[in-house]
mmCIF file of C-alpha atoms and ligand atoms in Angstrom:
data_model
loop_
_atom_site.group_PDB
_atom_site.id
_atom_site.type_symbol
_atom_site.label_atom_id
_atom_site.label_comp_id
_atom_site.label_asym_id
_atom_site.label_seq_id
_atom_site.Cartn_x
_atom_site.Cartn_y
_atom_site.Cartn_z
ATOM 1 C CA MET W 2 -74.864 148.052 181.975
ATOM 2 C CA GLY W 3 -73.619 151.057 183.930
ATOM 3 C CA GLY W 4 -72.971 150.649 187.651
ATOM 4 C CA GLU W 5 -69.833 149.128 188.956
ATOM 5 C CA LYS W 6 -67.693 147.067 186.702
ATOM 6 C CA LYS W 7 -67.426 143.432 187.666
ATOM 7 C CA LYS W 8 -64.131 141.743 187.133
ATOM 8 C CA GLN W 9 -64.648 138.687 184.998
ATOM 9 C CA ALA W 10 -62.092 136.553 183.208
ATOM 10 C CA LEU W 11 -62.963 136.744 179.518
ATOM 11 C CA THR W 12 -61.975 134.010 177.125
ATOM 12 C CA ASP W 13 -59.856 134.824 174.133
ATOM 13 C CA ILE W 14 -61.665 133.387 171.077
ATOM 14 C CA GLY W 15 -58.292 132.613 169.508
ATOM 15 C CA SER W 16 -57.878 129.838 172.070
ATOM 16 C CA LEU W 17 -60.864 127.914 170.637
ATOM 17 C CA GLY W 18 -60.027 128.062 166.939
ATOM 18 C CA GLU W 19 -62.740 128.576 164.305
ATOM 19 C CA PHE W 20 -64.308 125.140 164.627
ATOM 20 C CA GLY W 21 -64.064 125.125 168.419
ATOM 21 C CA LEU W 22 -65.796 128.496 168.449
ATOM 22 C CA ILE W 23 -68.621 127.330 166.153
ATOM 23 C CA ASP W 24 -69.053 124.135 168.208
ATOM 24 C CA HIS W 25 -69.158 126.120 171.422
ATOM 25 C CA LEU W 26 -71.697 128.661 170.187
ATOM 26 C CA THR W 27 -73.971 126.136 168.488
ATOM 27 C CA LYS W 28 -73.921 123.195 170.895
ATOM 28 C CA GLY W 29 -77.117 124.310 172.632
ATOM 29 C CA ILE W 30 -79.115 124.662 169.416
ATOM 30 C CA LYS W 31 -82.197 122.412 169.294
ATOM 31 C CA ILE W 32 -83.870 121.550 166.016
ATOM 32 C CA ARG W 33 -87.611 122.298 166.303
ATOM 33 C CA HIS W 34 -88.956 121.284 162.922
ATOM 34 C CA PRO W 35 -88.862 117.773 161.476
ATOM 35 C CA GLU W 36 -88.160 119.141 158.002
ATOM 36 C CA THR W 37 -84.786 120.474 159.182
ATOM 37 C CA LEU W 38 -82.914 117.309 158.231
ATOM 38 C CA LYS W 39 -79.492 118.874 158.858
ATOM 39 C CA GLY W 40 -78.685 122.100 160.683
ATOM 40 C CA VAL W 41 -75.195 123.178 161.722
ATOM 41 C CA GLY W 42 -72.294 120.876 160.965
ATOM 42 C CA ASP W 43 -72.057 120.188 157.259
ATOM 43 C CA ASP W 44 -71.215 122.225 154.156
ATOM 44 C CA ALA W 45 -74.846 123.310 154.060
ATOM 45 C CA ALA W 46 -78.153 122.803 155.862
ATOM 46 C CA VAL W 47 -80.688 120.390 154.365
ATOM 47 C CA ILE W 48 -84.439 121.113 154.530
ATOM 48 C CA ASP W 49 -87.060 118.551 153.528
ATOM 49 C CA GLN W 50 -89.554 119.940 151.010
ATOM 50 C CA GLY W 51 -91.573 116.762 150.479
ATOM 51 C CA ASP W 52 -90.625 115.697 146.969
ATOM 52 C CA HIS W 53 -87.069 117.135 147.227
ATOM 53 C CA VAL W 54 -84.747 118.819 149.720
ATOM 54 C CA SER W 55 -83.444 122.389 149.798
ATOM 55 C CA ILE W 56 -79.769 122.979 150.545
ATOM 56 C CA LEU W 57 -78.752 126.263 152.176
ATOM 57 C CA THR W 58 -75.340 127.725 152.819
ATOM 58 C CA LYS W 59 -73.777 131.074 153.637
ATOM 59 C CA ASP W 60 -70.277 132.515 153.469
ATOM 60 C CA LEU W 61 -68.868 135.860 154.424
ATOM 61 C CA LEU W 62 -65.953 137.621 152.712
ATOM 62 C CA ILE W 63 -64.329 140.589 154.431
ATOM 63 C CA GLU W 64 -61.902 143.045 152.888
ATOM 64 C CA GLY W 65 -58.517 142.784 154.575
ATOM 65 C CA VAL W 66 -59.283 139.278 155.851
ATOM 66 C CA HIS W 67 -60.374 137.278 152.792
ATOM 67 C CA PHE W 68 -59.370 139.622 150.001
ATOM 68 C CA ASP W 69 -57.021 142.512 149.454
ATOM 69 C CA MET W 70 -58.090 145.271 147.081
ATOM 70 C CA VAL W 71 -54.469 145.887 146.104
ATOM 71 C CA TYR W 72 -54.488 142.804 143.899
ATOM 72 C CA THR W 73 -58.076 141.539 143.699
ATOM 73 C CA PRO W 74 -59.982 142.694 140.606
ATOM 74 C CA LEU W 75 -63.584 143.312 141.668
ATOM 75 C CA LYS W 76 -64.959 141.207 138.853
ATOM 76 C CA HIS W 77 -62.939 138.234 140.085
ATOM 77 C CA LEU W 78 -64.036 138.922 143.644
ATOM 78 C CA GLY W 79 -67.701 138.860 142.635
ATOM 79 C CA TYR W 80 -67.183 135.618 140.763
ATOM 80 C CA LYS W 81 -65.340 134.012 143.678
ATOM 81 C CA ALA W 82 -67.945 135.140 146.228
ATOM 82 C CA ILE W 83 -70.609 133.213 144.299
ATOM 83 C CA ALA W 84 -68.333 130.306 143.364
ATOM 84 C CA VAL W 85 -67.342 129.436 146.942
ATOM 85 C CA ASN W 86 -70.974 129.220 147.987
ATOM 86 C CA LEU W 87 -71.927 127.053 145.030
ATOM 87 C CA SER W 88 -69.032 124.820 146.002
ATOM 88 C CA ASP W 89 -70.740 124.091 149.345
ATOM 89 C CA VAL W 90 -73.975 123.161 147.549
ATOM 90 C CA TYR W 91 -72.122 120.795 145.195
ATOM 91 C CA ALA W 92 -70.347 119.348 148.260
ATOM 92 C CA MET W 93 -73.779 118.170 149.451
ATOM 93 C CA ASN W 94 -74.302 116.603 146.012
ATOM 94 C CA GLY W 95 -76.963 119.187 145.190
ATOM 95 C CA GLU W 96 -77.516 121.643 142.348
ATOM 96 C CA PRO W 97 -77.517 125.365 143.265
ATOM 97 C CA ARG W 98 -80.609 127.306 142.153
ATOM 98 C CA GLN W 99 -80.653 130.762 143.802
ATOM 99 C CA VAL W 100 -78.234 133.160 145.503
ATOM 100 C CA PHE W 101 -78.716 136.223 147.716
ATOM 101 C CA ALA W 102 -76.038 138.863 148.294
ATOM 102 C CA GLY W 103 -75.659 140.995 151.425
ATOM 103 C CA LEU W 104 -73.249 143.891 150.902
ATOM 104 C CA ALA W 105 -71.760 146.353 153.355
ATOM 105 C CA ILE W 106 -70.000 149.012 151.286
ATOM 106 C CA SER W 107 -67.679 151.797 152.342
ATOM 107 C CA THR W 108 -68.142 155.130 150.566
ATOM 108 C CA ARG W 109 -64.638 154.632 149.177
ATOM 109 C CA TYR W 110 -66.202 152.397 146.491
ATOM 110 C CA SER W 111 -67.465 154.017 143.294
ATOM 111 C CA LEU W 112 -70.513 152.959 141.322
ATOM 112 C CA GLU W 113 -68.183 151.704 138.584
ATOM 113 C CA ALA W 114 -66.354 149.503 141.094
ATOM 114 C CA LEU W 115 -69.608 147.949 142.279
ATOM 115 C CA GLU W 116 -70.706 147.400 138.694
ATOM 116 C CA GLU W 117 -67.548 145.340 138.243
ATOM 117 C CA LEU W 118 -68.371 143.316 141.360
ATOM 118 C CA TYR W 119 -71.847 142.619 139.979
ATOM 119 C CA ALA W 120 -70.487 141.718 136.560
ATOM 120 C CA GLY W 121 -68.431 139.001 138.287
ATOM 121 C CA MET W 122 -71.302 137.731 140.432
ATOM 122 C CA LEU W 123 -73.640 137.605 137.432
ATOM 123 C CA LEU W 124 -71.045 135.842 135.312
ATOM 124 C CA ALA W 125 -70.852 133.054 137.910
ATOM 125 C CA CYS W 126 -74.670 132.934 138.093
ATOM 126 C CA ASP W 127 -74.788 132.579 134.339
ATOM 127 C CA LYS W 128 -72.136 129.885 134.155
ATOM 128 C CA TYR W 129 -73.710 127.809 136.939
ATOM 129 C CA GLN W 130 -77.299 128.655 135.963
ATOM 130 C CA VAL W 131 -78.438 130.130 139.268
ATOM 131 C CA ASP W 132 -80.886 132.980 139.821
ATOM 132 C CA PHE W 133 -79.663 136.061 141.656
ATOM 133 C CA ALA W 134 -82.757 136.396 143.825
ATOM 134 C CA GLY W 135 -82.086 139.226 146.297
ATOM 135 C CA GLY W 136 -79.899 140.577 149.055
ATOM 136 C CA ASP W 137 -79.381 143.522 151.341
ATOM 137 C CA THR W 138 -77.274 146.674 151.068
ATOM 138 C CA THR W 139 -75.849 148.879 153.764
ATOM 139 C CA THR W 140 -72.831 151.043 154.467
ATOM 140 C CA SER W 141 -69.681 149.785 156.096
ATOM 141 C CA PRO W 142 -67.482 151.971 158.298
ATOM 142 C CA SER W 143 -64.472 150.539 156.541
ATOM 143 C CA GLY W 144 -63.957 148.143 153.694
ATOM 144 C CA LEU W 145 -66.262 145.886 151.758
ATOM 145 C CA MET W 146 -68.109 142.882 153.185
ATOM 146 C CA ILE W 147 -69.906 140.366 151.032
ATOM 147 C CA SER W 148 -72.222 137.770 152.473
ATOM 148 C CA ILE W 149 -73.648 135.300 149.984
ATOM 149 C CA THR W 150 -76.393 132.807 150.695
ATOM 150 C CA ALA W 151 -76.898 130.014 148.191
ATOM 151 C CA VAL W 152 -79.951 127.780 147.896
ATOM 152 C CA GLY W 153 -79.773 124.447 146.148
ATOM 153 C CA LYS W 154 -81.912 121.445 145.415
ATOM 154 C CA ALA W 155 -81.434 117.676 145.497
ATOM 155 C CA LYS W 156 -83.353 114.458 145.824
ATOM 156 C CA ARG W 157 -83.387 113.483 149.473
ATOM 157 C CA GLU W 158 -81.575 110.207 148.856
ATOM 158 C CA GLU W 159 -78.876 111.918 146.780
ATOM 159 C CA VAL W 160 -77.559 114.204 149.533
ATOM 160 C CA ALA W 161 -73.978 113.410 150.563
ATOM 161 C CA TYR W 162 -73.253 114.324 154.173
ATOM 162 C CA ARG W 163 -69.857 114.537 155.863
ATOM 163 C CA SER W 164 -71.030 111.767 158.171
ATOM 164 C CA GLY W 165 -71.533 108.859 155.779
ATOM 165 C CA ALA W 166 -68.002 107.433 155.418
ATOM 166 C CA LYS W 167 -67.447 103.797 156.452
ATOM 167 C CA PRO W 168 -64.222 101.867 157.144
ATOM 168 C CA ASN W 169 -62.699 100.580 153.875
ATOM 169 C CA ASP W 170 -64.398 103.262 151.764
ATOM 170 C CA LEU W 171 -61.982 104.834 149.293
ATOM 171 C CA LEU W 172 -61.000 108.498 149.647
ATOM 172 C CA PHE W 173 -60.844 110.609 146.495
ATOM 173 C CA VAL W 174 -60.042 114.228 145.677
ATOM 174 C CA SER W 175 -60.814 116.107 142.481
ATOM 175 C CA GLY W 176 -58.318 118.223 140.532
ATOM 176 C CA ASN W 177 -55.129 119.185 142.318
ATOM 177 C CA LEU W 178 -54.383 120.853 145.639
ATOM 178 C CA GLY W 179 -52.289 123.694 147.038
ATOM 179 C CA ALA W 180 -52.298 125.987 144.004
ATOM 180 C CA ALA W 181 -54.690 128.603 145.422
ATOM 181 C CA TYR W 182 -52.430 129.003 148.452
ATOM 182 C CA CYS W 183 -49.368 129.395 146.247
ATOM 183 C CA GLY W 184 -51.224 132.036 144.229
ATOM 184 C CA GLN W 185 -51.824 133.870 147.492
ATOM 185 C CA LEU W 186 -48.116 133.699 148.344
ATOM 186 C CA VAL W 187 -47.154 135.217 144.989
ATOM 187 C CA LEU W 188 -49.733 138.004 145.259
ATOM 188 C CA GLN W 189 -48.624 138.857 148.811
ATOM 189 C CA ARG W 190 -44.983 138.915 147.786
ATOM 190 C CA GLU W 191 -45.652 141.254 144.883
ATOM 191 C CA LYS W 192 -47.693 143.508 147.136
ATOM 192 C CA GLN W 193 -44.795 143.783 149.584
ATOM 193 C CA ALA W 194 -42.353 144.490 146.748
ATOM 194 C CA PHE W 195 -44.679 147.173 145.391
ATOM 195 C CA LYS W 196 -45.017 148.766 148.835
ATOM 196 C CA ALA W 197 -41.239 148.827 149.230
ATOM 197 C CA ASN W 198 -40.732 150.349 145.789
ATOM 198 C CA PRO W 199 -43.798 151.573 143.880
ATOM 199 C CA GLN W 200 -41.655 152.025 140.771
ATOM 200 C CA VAL W 201 -41.368 148.268 140.445
ATOM 201 C CA GLN W 202 -44.310 146.823 138.557
ATOM 202 C CA PRO W 203 -45.641 143.588 140.039
ATOM 203 C CA ASP W 204 -44.413 140.572 138.103
ATOM 204 C CA ILE W 205 -47.230 138.102 138.222
ATOM 205 C CA SER W 206 -47.208 137.120 134.577
ATOM 206 C CA LYS W 207 -44.911 134.184 135.378
ATOM 207 C CA TYR W 208 -47.528 132.572 137.588
ATOM 208 C CA PRO W 209 -50.884 132.691 135.776
ATOM 209 C CA TYR W 210 -52.047 129.241 136.900
ATOM 210 C CA VAL W 211 -51.671 129.612 140.675
ATOM 211 C CA ILE W 212 -52.966 133.183 140.604
ATOM 212 C CA GLU W 213 -56.073 132.146 138.720
ATOM 213 C CA ARG W 214 -56.628 129.339 141.236
ATOM 214 C CA GLN W 215 -56.530 131.940 144.017
ATOM 215 C CA LEU W 216 -58.549 134.703 142.391
ATOM 216 C CA LYS W 217 -61.075 132.747 140.335
ATOM 217 C CA PRO W 218 -61.830 129.289 141.722
ATOM 218 C CA GLU W 219 -64.327 127.064 139.923
ATOM 219 C CA PRO W 220 -66.750 124.932 141.942
ATOM 220 C CA ARG W 221 -66.756 121.287 140.787
ATOM 221 C CA ARG W 222 -70.205 120.846 139.277
ATOM 222 C CA ASP W 223 -68.568 118.675 136.635
ATOM 223 C CA ILE W 224 -67.466 116.139 139.259
ATOM 224 C CA ILE W 225 -70.828 115.619 140.927
ATOM 225 C CA ARG W 226 -72.512 115.294 137.534
ATOM 226 C CA MET W 227 -69.895 112.830 136.317
ATOM 227 C CA LEU W 228 -70.372 110.654 139.397
ATOM 228 C CA ARG W 229 -74.137 110.847 139.091
ATOM 229 C CA ASP W 230 -73.997 109.844 135.428
ATOM 230 C CA ALA W 231 -71.814 106.892 136.408
ATOM 231 C CA GLY W 232 -74.350 105.823 139.043
ATOM 232 C CA VAL W 233 -71.996 106.525 141.955
ATOM 233 C CA LYS W 234 -73.178 108.288 145.095
ATOM 234 C CA PRO W 235 -70.340 109.398 147.408
ATOM 235 C CA THR W 236 -70.814 107.977 150.894
ATOM 236 C CA ALA W 237 -69.466 111.264 152.298
ATOM 237 C CA MET W 238 -68.371 114.540 150.699
ATOM 238 C CA ILE W 239 -66.940 117.958 151.637
ATOM 239 C CA ASP W 240 -65.371 120.766 149.657
ATOM 240 C CA ILE W 241 -61.757 121.738 150.311
ATOM 241 C CA SER W 242 -61.866 125.281 151.605
ATOM 242 C CA ASP W 243 -59.454 124.944 154.536
ATOM 243 C CA GLY W 244 -56.906 122.409 153.238
ATOM 244 C CA LEU W 245 -57.026 118.655 152.752
ATOM 245 C CA ALA W 246 -55.989 117.766 156.315
ATOM 246 C CA SER W 247 -58.723 119.843 157.925
ATOM 247 C CA GLU W 248 -61.404 118.404 155.624
ATOM 248 C CA ILE W 249 -60.308 114.811 156.244
ATOM 249 C CA LEU W 250 -60.589 115.458 159.975
ATOM 250 C CA HIS W 251 -64.130 116.809 159.456
ATOM 251 C CA ILE W 252 -65.216 113.711 157.540
ATOM 252 C CA CYS W 253 -63.636 111.399 160.123
ATOM 253 C CA LYS W 254 -65.093 113.263 163.087
ATOM 254 C CA GLN W 255 -68.600 113.310 161.627
ATOM 255 C CA SER W 256 -68.420 109.725 160.371
ATOM 256 C CA GLY W 257 -66.807 108.304 163.521
ATOM 257 C CA THR W 258 -63.898 106.859 161.549
ATOM 258 C CA GLY W 259 -60.180 107.249 160.956
ATOM 259 C CA ALA W 260 -58.383 107.599 157.621
ATOM 260 C CA MET W 261 -55.128 106.694 155.948
ATOM 261 C CA ILE W 262 -53.809 108.776 153.074
ATOM 262 C CA TYR W 263 -50.642 108.437 151.012
ATOM 263 C CA GLU W 264 -48.470 111.463 150.272
ATOM 264 C CA GLU W 265 -47.455 110.179 146.848
ATOM 265 C CA LYS W 266 -51.130 109.983 145.846
ATOM 266 C CA ILE W 267 -52.013 113.591 146.696
ATOM 267 C CA PRO W 268 -52.510 115.347 143.355
ATOM 268 C CA VAL W 269 -50.238 118.356 142.960
ATOM 269 C CA ASP W 270 -49.694 120.390 139.818
ATOM 270 C CA GLN W 271 -46.110 121.056 138.739
ATOM 271 C CA ARG W 272 -46.865 124.785 138.435
ATOM 272 C CA MET W 273 -47.845 124.763 142.120
ATOM 273 C CA ALA W 274 -44.813 122.710 143.186
ATOM 274 C CA GLN W 275 -42.507 125.155 141.412
ATOM 275 C CA VAL W 276 -43.910 128.129 143.334
ATOM 276 C CA ALA W 277 -43.821 126.164 146.603
ATOM 277 C CA HIS W 278 -40.119 125.456 146.058
ATOM 278 C CA GLU W 279 -39.479 129.130 145.312
ATOM 279 C CA PHE W 280 -40.956 129.897 148.728
ATOM 280 C CA ASN W 281 -39.108 127.015 150.401
ATOM 281 C CA ILE W 282 -42.348 125.283 151.301
ATOM 282 C CA ASP W 283 -43.035 121.598 150.832
ATOM 283 C CA PRO W 284 -45.753 121.197 148.121
ATOM 284 C CA THR W 285 -47.437 118.576 150.325
ATOM 285 C CA THR W 286 -47.769 121.171 153.080
ATOM 286 C CA CYS W 287 -49.508 123.498 150.608
ATOM 287 C CA ALA W 288 -51.922 120.702 149.667
ATOM 288 C CA LEU W 289 -52.619 119.652 153.259
ATOM 289 C CA SER W 290 -52.913 123.084 154.836
ATOM 290 C CA GLY W 291 -53.188 125.676 152.073
ATOM 291 C CA GLY W 292 -56.926 125.780 151.520
ATOM 292 C CA GLU W 293 -59.164 127.680 149.105
ATOM 293 C CA ASP W 294 -58.804 125.074 146.374
ATOM 294 C CA TYR W 295 -62.556 124.396 146.311
ATOM 295 C CA GLU W 296 -61.954 120.893 145.064
ATOM 296 C CA LEU W 297 -64.122 118.034 146.364
ATOM 297 C CA LEU W 298 -62.986 115.411 148.866
ATOM 298 C CA PHE W 299 -65.261 112.379 148.941
ATOM 299 C CA THR W 300 -65.495 108.739 149.848
ATOM 300 C CA ILE W 301 -66.989 105.936 147.799
ATOM 301 C CA SER W 302 -67.788 102.360 148.610
ATOM 302 C CA GLN W 303 -65.220 99.872 147.242
ATOM 303 C CA LYS W 304 -67.944 98.238 145.156
ATOM 304 C CA ASP W 305 -68.090 101.428 143.055
ATOM 305 C CA TYR W 306 -64.365 101.519 142.294
ATOM 306 C CA ASP W 307 -64.696 100.007 138.809
ATOM 307 C CA LYS W 308 -67.159 102.737 137.814
ATOM 308 C CA VAL W 309 -64.689 105.526 138.643
ATOM 309 C CA LYS W 310 -61.283 104.013 138.041
ATOM 310 C CA ASP W 311 -60.860 105.561 134.582
ATOM 311 C CA MET W 312 -61.963 109.065 135.577
ATOM 312 C CA THR W 313 -58.897 111.268 135.195
ATOM 313 C CA ALA W 314 -60.383 114.259 137.044
ATOM 314 C CA ILE W 315 -60.474 112.425 140.399
ATOM 315 C CA HIS W 316 -57.686 110.725 142.333
ATOM 316 C CA PRO W 317 -57.730 108.031 145.028
ATOM 317 C CA ILE W 318 -55.568 109.218 147.933
ATOM 318 C CA GLY W 319 -56.278 106.599 150.586
ATOM 319 C CA HIS W 320 -59.065 104.934 152.507
ATOM 320 C CA ILE W 321 -61.235 105.190 155.587
ATOM 321 C CA THR W 322 -60.253 103.180 158.656
ATOM 322 C CA GLU W 323 -61.714 102.432 162.085
ATOM 323 C CA ALA W 324 -61.725 105.449 164.429
ATOM 324 C CA VAL W 325 -59.118 103.930 166.769
ATOM 325 C CA GLN W 326 -56.533 104.088 164.018
ATOM 326 C CA GLY W 327 -56.844 107.884 163.828
ATOM 327 C CA GLU W 328 -56.086 110.017 160.781
ATOM 328 C CA ASN W 329 -52.698 109.267 159.276
ATOM 329 C CA LEU W 330 -50.469 110.263 156.397
ATOM 330 C CA PHE W 331 -48.013 107.741 154.975
ATOM 331 C CA THR W 332 -45.204 109.950 153.680
ATOM 332 C CA SER W 333 -43.181 109.385 150.516
ATOM 333 C CA SER W 334 -40.195 108.601 152.741
ATOM 334 C CA GLY W 335 -42.109 105.804 154.454
ATOM 335 C CA GLN W 336 -43.063 107.492 157.721
ATOM 336 C CA LEU W 337 -46.478 107.428 159.324
ATOM 337 C CA VAL W 338 -47.513 110.858 160.633
ATOM 338 C CA LYS W 339 -50.706 112.053 162.315
ATOM 339 C CA LEU W 340 -52.774 114.457 160.237
ATOM 340 C CA THR W 341 -53.351 117.754 161.981
ATOM 341 C CA ALA W 342 -55.281 120.802 160.846
ATOM 342 C CA GLN W 343 -53.502 124.130 160.934
ATOM 343 C CA GLY W 344 -55.443 126.299 163.336
ATOM 344 C CA TRP W 345 -57.385 129.324 162.299
ATOM 345 C CA ASP W 346 -56.146 132.394 164.091
ATOM 346 C CA PRO W 347 -58.692 135.199 164.266
ATOM 347 C CA LEU W 348 -56.050 137.529 165.676
ATOM 348 C CA LYS W 349 -53.880 137.191 162.637
ATOM 349 C CA GLY W 350 -56.407 139.191 160.652
ATOM 350 C CA GLU W 351 -54.358 139.097 157.495
ATOM 351 C CA THR W 352 -55.560 138.497 153.998
ATOM 352 C CA GLY W 353 -55.631 134.853 153.196
ATOM 353 C CA SER W 354 -56.602 133.530 156.608
ATOM 354 C CA LYS W 355 -59.189 130.792 156.420
ATOM 355 C CA GLU W 356 -62.948 131.235 156.385
HETATM 356 P P1 ADP H 421 -67.711 125.613 155.104
HETATM 357 O O1 ADP H 421 -66.215 125.764 155.287
HETATM 358 O O2 ADP H 421 -68.117 124.385 154.380
HETATM 359 O O3 ADP H 421 -68.347 126.880 154.557
HETATM 360 P P2 ADP H 421 -67.943 126.248 157.846
HETATM 361 O O4 ADP H 421 -66.739 125.669 158.482
HETATM 362 O O5 ADP H 421 -67.973 127.714 157.537
HETATM 363 O O6 ADP H 421 -68.294 125.416 156.545
HETATM 364 O O7 ADP H 421 -69.204 125.945 158.739
HETATM 365 C C1 ADP H 421 -69.421 124.655 159.255
HETATM 366 C C2 ADP H 421 -70.818 124.586 159.822
HETATM 367 O O8 ADP H 421 -70.965 125.531 160.874
HETATM 368 C C3 ADP H 421 -71.904 124.906 158.812
HETATM 369 O O9 ADP H 421 -72.997 124.046 159.092
HETATM 370 C C4 ADP H 421 -72.260 126.349 159.122
HETATM 371 O O10 ADP H 421 -73.607 126.654 158.781
HETATM 372 C C5 ADP H 421 -72.077 126.404 160.625
HETATM 373 N N1 ADP H 421 -71.724 127.737 161.129
HETATM 374 C C6 ADP H 421 -70.621 128.475 160.825
HETATM 375 N N2 ADP H 421 -70.615 129.631 161.506
HETATM 376 C C7 ADP H 421 -71.757 129.645 162.256
HETATM 377 C C8 ADP H 421 -72.335 130.562 163.190
HETATM 378 N N3 ADP H 421 -71.740 131.709 163.475
HETATM 379 N N4 ADP H 421 -73.490 130.207 163.792
HETATM 380 C C9 ADP H 421 -74.100 129.041 163.493
HETATM 381 N N5 ADP H 421 -73.618 128.137 162.638
HETATM 382 C C10 ADP H 421 -72.461 128.423 162.023
HETATM 383 MG MG1 MG H 422 -67.568 123.535 152.683
#
């Protein structure tokens, strides 16, 4: 404050990465109340309410970082803003019940535009049967910011943490991976083409699947209900927002284990692989590092395998190992490679960077 300026070496946050930054800022946090069963460190916090637990999670979407108004319909954006939060509640094996929306809006947005945003948010609330219970509204000096908080509910013993995986547990993913990233690539390419020549209409009609996966993800309520109905509780679970590799590393770090996955088992959709090839990217790279698929990655005990083996919506991709073995990918060409997470670069600041 005022006075002479002291010279101090300041640390560039880009050097820590997103998770390093969160770890650094939150490492001194002490939990004061016994009902706070889980604070920072999972897809959502877990609060004991006596006969059940509450599950709380928050995500922030910023124009120009997470979405680009050139190609994001506001109704889709509203839907996605809710969907990605519900995904974190399902990733704890809970059922979402309420959402709150904090909006910072630039005056560039019309009432009609915001009505579209709300139509999308309310559509997601309707589909997933959650109550839109409040929020906050303010102006933004530039662009739109959407912060959603979701509240869910579960039985205490049902909650699936990232930390519960044990050696020999089987690793599963739902759906298929990499398509949301490929949708992003197509949308970015068409934006660049449009900027270069506004006469050229964007040609996205060839790629409806990957674009829908990017613009309108669906959280996997169906998967957690299917497992519950089959009497299977995942030993650990996380949703895939940052790419398969990053999420496997989270489960292993929190569980104190390693993991082995097999490239040929990673579920990829042909429509995704086709786009990846067009962009000269390996489809496996899209699945491992693409992110925003909002599928579930979970582990189950081997004893439960028979109960899930005929479920076509989930795919075994490997198993959990002892920590000393690390996290490895056995490639289709027979090589063993270490799994690494692509870093988050806050300086990149471009649409499509990870949350
Ligand atoms: P997800 O990708 O599942 O939304 P994140 O990687 O965003 O999870 O967050 C991981 C954990 O870190 C969560 O427990 C979240 O609440 C916590 N977290 C993220 N950002 C902050 C922050 N700025 N301060 C405190 N906790 C944070
Ligand atoms: Mg998550």
